Tab-separated table of C-alpha atoms in Angstrom:
chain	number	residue	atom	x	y	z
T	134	UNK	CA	129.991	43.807	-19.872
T	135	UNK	CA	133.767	43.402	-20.196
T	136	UNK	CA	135.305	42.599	-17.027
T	137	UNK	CA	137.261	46.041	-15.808
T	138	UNK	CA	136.651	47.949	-18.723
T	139	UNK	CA	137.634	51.205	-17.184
T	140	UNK	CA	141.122	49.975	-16.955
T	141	UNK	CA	143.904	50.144	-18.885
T	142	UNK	CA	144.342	47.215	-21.740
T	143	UNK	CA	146.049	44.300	-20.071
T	144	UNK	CA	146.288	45.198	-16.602
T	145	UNK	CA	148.861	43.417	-14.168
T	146	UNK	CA	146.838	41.949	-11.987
T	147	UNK	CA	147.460	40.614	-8.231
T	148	UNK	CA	144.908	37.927	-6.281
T	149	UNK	CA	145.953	37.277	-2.886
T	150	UNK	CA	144.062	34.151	-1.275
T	151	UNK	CA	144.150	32.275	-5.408
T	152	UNK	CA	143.565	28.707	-3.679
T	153	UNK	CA	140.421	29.762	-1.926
T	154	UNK	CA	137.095	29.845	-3.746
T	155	UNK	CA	136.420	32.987	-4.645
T	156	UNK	CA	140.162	33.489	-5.139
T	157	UNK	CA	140.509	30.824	-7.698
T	158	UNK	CA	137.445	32.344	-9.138
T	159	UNK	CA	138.933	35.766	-9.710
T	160	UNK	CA	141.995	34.168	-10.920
T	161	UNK	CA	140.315	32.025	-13.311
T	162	UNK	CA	137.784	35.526	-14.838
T	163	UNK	CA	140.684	37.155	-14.920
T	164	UNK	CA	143.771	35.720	-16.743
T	165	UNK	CA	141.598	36.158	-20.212
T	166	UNK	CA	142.015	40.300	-19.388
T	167	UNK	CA	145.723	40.335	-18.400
T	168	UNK	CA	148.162	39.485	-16.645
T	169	UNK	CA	147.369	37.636	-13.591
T	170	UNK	CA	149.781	37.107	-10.666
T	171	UNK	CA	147.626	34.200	-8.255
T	172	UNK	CA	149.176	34.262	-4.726
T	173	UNK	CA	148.146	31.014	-2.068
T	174	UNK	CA	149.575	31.045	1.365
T	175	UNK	CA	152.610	29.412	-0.007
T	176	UNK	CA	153.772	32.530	-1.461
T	177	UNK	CA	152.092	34.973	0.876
T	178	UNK	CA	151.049	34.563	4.846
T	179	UNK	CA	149.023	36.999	6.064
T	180	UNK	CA	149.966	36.151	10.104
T	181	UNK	CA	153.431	36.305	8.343
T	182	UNK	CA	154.855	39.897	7.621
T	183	UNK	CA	158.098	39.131	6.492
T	184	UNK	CA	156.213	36.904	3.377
T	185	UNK	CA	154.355	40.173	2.789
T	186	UNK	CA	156.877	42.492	2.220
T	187	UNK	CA	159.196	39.689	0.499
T	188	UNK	CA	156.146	38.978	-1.978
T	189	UNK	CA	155.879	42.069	-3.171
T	190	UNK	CA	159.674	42.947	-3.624
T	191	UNK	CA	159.275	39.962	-5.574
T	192	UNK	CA	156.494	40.954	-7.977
T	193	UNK	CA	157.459	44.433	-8.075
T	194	UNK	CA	155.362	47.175	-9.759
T	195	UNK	CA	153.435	48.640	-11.704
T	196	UNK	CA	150.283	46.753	-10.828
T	197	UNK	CA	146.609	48.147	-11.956
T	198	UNK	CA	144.249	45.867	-9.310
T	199	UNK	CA	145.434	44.000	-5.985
T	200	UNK	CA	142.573	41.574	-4.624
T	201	UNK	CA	143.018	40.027	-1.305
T	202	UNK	CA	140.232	37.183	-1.641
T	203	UNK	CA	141.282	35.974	2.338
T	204	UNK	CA	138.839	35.267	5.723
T	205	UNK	CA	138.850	33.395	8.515
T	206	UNK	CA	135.274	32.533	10.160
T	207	UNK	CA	136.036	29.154	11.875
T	208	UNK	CA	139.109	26.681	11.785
T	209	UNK	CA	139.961	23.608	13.301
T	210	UNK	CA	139.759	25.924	17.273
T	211	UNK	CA	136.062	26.406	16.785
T	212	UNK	CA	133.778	28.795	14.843
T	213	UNK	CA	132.560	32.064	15.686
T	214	UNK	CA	131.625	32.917	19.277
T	215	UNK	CA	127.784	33.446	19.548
T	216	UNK	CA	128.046	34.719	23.019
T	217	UNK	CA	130.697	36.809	25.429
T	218	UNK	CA	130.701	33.300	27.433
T	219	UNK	CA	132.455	31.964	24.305
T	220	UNK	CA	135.420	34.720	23.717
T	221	UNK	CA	139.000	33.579	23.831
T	222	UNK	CA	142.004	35.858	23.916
T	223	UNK	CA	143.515	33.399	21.298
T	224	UNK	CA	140.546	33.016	18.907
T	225	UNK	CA	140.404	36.921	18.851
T	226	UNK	CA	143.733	37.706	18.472
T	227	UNK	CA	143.834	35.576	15.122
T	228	UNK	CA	140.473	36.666	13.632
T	229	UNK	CA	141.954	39.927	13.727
T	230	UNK	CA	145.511	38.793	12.256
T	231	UNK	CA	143.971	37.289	9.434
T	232	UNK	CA	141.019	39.412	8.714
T	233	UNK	CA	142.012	42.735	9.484
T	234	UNK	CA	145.729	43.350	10.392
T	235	UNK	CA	147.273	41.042	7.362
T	236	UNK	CA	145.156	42.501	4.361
T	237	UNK	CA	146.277	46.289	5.487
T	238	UNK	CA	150.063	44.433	6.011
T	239	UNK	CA	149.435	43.841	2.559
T	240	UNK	CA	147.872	46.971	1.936
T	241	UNK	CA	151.096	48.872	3.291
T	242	UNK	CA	153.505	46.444	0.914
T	243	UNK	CA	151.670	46.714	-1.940
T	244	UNK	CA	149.497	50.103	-2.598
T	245	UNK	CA	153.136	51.869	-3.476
T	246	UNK	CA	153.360	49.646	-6.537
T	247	UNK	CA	149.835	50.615	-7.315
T	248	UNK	CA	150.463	52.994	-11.033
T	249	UNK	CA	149.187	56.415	-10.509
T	250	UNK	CA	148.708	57.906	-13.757
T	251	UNK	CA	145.510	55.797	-14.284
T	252	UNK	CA	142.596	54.110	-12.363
T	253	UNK	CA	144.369	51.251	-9.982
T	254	UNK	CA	142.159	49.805	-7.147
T	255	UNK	CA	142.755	47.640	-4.016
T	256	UNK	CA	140.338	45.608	-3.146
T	257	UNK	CA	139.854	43.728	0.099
T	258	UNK	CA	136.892	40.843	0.619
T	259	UNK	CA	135.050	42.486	3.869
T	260	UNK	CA	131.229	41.357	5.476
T	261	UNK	CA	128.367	43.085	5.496
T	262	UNK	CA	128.224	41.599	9.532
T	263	UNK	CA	131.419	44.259	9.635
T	264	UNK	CA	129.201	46.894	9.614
T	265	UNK	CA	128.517	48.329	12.903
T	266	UNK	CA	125.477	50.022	11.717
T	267	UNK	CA	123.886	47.048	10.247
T	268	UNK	CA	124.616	44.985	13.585
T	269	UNK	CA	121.205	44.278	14.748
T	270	UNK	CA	121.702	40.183	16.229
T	271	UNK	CA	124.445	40.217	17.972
T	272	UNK	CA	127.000	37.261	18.018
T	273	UNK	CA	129.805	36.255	15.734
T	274	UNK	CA	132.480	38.429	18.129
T	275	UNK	CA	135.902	38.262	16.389
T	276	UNK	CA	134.536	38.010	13.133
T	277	UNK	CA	132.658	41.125	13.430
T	278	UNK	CA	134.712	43.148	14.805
T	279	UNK	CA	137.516	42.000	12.747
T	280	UNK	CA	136.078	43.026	9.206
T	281	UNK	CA	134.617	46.181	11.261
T	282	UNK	CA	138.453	47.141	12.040
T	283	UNK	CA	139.466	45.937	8.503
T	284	UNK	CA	136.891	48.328	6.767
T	285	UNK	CA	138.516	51.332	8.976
T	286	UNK	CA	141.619	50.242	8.219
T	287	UNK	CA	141.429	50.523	4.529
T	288	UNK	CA	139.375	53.758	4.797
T	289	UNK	CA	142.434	55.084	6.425
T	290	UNK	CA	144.604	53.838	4.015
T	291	UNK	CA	142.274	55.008	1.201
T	292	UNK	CA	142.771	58.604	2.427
T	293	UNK	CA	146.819	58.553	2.697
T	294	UNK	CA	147.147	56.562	-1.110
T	295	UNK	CA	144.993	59.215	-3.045
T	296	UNK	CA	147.704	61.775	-1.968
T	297	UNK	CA	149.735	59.620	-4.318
T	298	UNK	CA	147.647	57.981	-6.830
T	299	UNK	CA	144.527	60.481	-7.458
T	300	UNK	CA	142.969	58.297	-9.263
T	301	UNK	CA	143.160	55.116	-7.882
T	302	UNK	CA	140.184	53.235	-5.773
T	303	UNK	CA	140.705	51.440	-2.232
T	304	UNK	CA	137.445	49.442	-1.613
T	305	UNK	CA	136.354	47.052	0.963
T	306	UNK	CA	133.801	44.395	-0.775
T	307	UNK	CA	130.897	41.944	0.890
T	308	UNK	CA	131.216	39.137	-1.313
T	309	UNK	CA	127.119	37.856	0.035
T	310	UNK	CA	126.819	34.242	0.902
T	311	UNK	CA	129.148	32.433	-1.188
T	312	UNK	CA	129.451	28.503	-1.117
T	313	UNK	CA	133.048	28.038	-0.056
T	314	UNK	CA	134.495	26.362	3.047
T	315	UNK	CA	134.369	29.411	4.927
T	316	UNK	CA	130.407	29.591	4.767
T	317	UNK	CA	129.574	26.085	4.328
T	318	UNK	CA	128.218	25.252	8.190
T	319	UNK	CA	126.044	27.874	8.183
T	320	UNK	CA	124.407	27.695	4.878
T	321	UNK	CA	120.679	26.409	5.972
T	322	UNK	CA	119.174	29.089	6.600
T	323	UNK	CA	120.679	31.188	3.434
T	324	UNK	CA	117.466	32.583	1.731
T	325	UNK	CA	116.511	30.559	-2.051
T	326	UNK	CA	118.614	32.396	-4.743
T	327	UNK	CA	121.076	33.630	-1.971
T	328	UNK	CA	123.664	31.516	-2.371
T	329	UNK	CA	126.312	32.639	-4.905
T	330	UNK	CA	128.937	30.206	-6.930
T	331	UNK	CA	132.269	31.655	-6.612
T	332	UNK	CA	132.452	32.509	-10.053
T	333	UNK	CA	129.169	34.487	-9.431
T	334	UNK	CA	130.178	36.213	-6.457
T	335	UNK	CA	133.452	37.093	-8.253
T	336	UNK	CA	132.356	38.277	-11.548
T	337	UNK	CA	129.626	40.916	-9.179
T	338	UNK	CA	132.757	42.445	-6.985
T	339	UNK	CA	134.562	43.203	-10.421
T	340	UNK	CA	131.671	45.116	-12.076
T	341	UNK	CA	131.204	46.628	-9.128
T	342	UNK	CA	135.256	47.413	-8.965
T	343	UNK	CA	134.804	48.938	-12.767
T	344	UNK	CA	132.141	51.247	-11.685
T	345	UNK	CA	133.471	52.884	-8.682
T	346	UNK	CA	135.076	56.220	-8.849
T	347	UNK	CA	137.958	57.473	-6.867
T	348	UNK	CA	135.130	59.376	-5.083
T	349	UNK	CA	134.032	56.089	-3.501
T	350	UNK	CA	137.517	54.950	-2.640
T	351	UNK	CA	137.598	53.604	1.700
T	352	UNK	CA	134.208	53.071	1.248
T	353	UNK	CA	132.419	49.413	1.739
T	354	UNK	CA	130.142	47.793	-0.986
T	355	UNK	CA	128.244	44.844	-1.330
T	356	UNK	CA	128.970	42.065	-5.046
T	357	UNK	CA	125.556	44.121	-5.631
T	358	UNK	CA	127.473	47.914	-5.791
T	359	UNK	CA	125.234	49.140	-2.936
T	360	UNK	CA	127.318	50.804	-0.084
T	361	UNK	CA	127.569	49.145	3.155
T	362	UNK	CA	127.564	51.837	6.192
T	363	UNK	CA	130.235	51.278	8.578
């Protein structure tokens, strides 16, 4: 299949988090279809407003697809908490900076540029441990409840931008296990066949971007199309 078929020829196209790994990998699929603006936290900081709003006065519209391929599951503070002994006002405070209150920063700066006389998505790289439903172990605190507040987030925003742009698609997307930095200490017990490539991973969220409908926009899916509940 051709990657976004059911847009427009040459699309202007926006990844946000380009020097991660599954950001490069949209980046690299992508600058064969059009044209491809790649974004690293040199030009854009999510914990950083000001570089939000400034990066998208600077790109300017119209854009056709915005991709924010960001996360934050462990840094040099420590990893995810596995219990409520482990919580830390601190931690918290910047799982939910990075994973939930910069991408719908970016969501506010950027969704006006969005076109609106033809299908436009934003996309945001969610969990599948985001889903509230789906919680069933426990653990992994910030994380959690971070890409739990980012998924209601961009449902929100989902409802407010199709006042606007009809036609356009705001989607929350669980990448699966993906061998980048951000899953690499807790890849052992990853089931055979489970582990994606980031060009794997990447090439699954955009077929599954070219097949939703603005009738699934604020909705979560997994790289697979299958909705997530919230």
């Amino acid at each position: 299949m051709d990657l976004l078929s059911s847009f427009a020829a040459d699309p202007r196209i926006v990844v946000i988090g380009a020097s991660g790994g599954i950001g490069t990998a949209f980046a690299d699929l992508l600058r064969d279809r059009g044209e491809v603006i790649a974004l690293s936290r040199a030009d854009l900081d999510l914990t950083d407003p000001p570089s939000i709003t400034a990066a998208a006065a600077r790109i300017g519209g119209p854009i056709d697809l915005v991709i924010v391929a960001t996360g934050l599951l462990h840094d040099a503070v420590g990893g995810p908490e596995k219990a409520l002994r482990d919580l830390d006002t601190a931690r918290l405070a910047r799982s939910f900076a990075v994973n939930a209150i910069g991408p719908t920063l970016v969501a506010a700066a950027f969704l006006p540029l969005l076109r609106n006389d033809r299908k436009t998505a934003f996309a945001a790289l969610s969990a599948r441990v985001g889903s509230i439903a789906d919680n069933r172990l426990g653990g992994w605190y910030g994380y959690r409840a971070s890409k739990a507040a980012l998924n209601q987030l961009l449902r929100t925003a989902a409802i407010e931008h199709a006042r606007r742009a009809p036609l356009s698609v705001v989607a929350a997307l669980h990448p699966g296990t993906v061998d980048t930095r951000l899953s690499a200490p807790f890849q052992r017990g990853v089931a055979p066949g489970k582990l994606f490539a980031p060009a794997f991973s990447a090439r699954a969220m955009l077929d599954v971007l070219d097949r939703l409908t603005p009738a699934d926009s604020g909705g979560l899916f997994a790289w697979d199309g299958a909705p997530i509940p919230f």
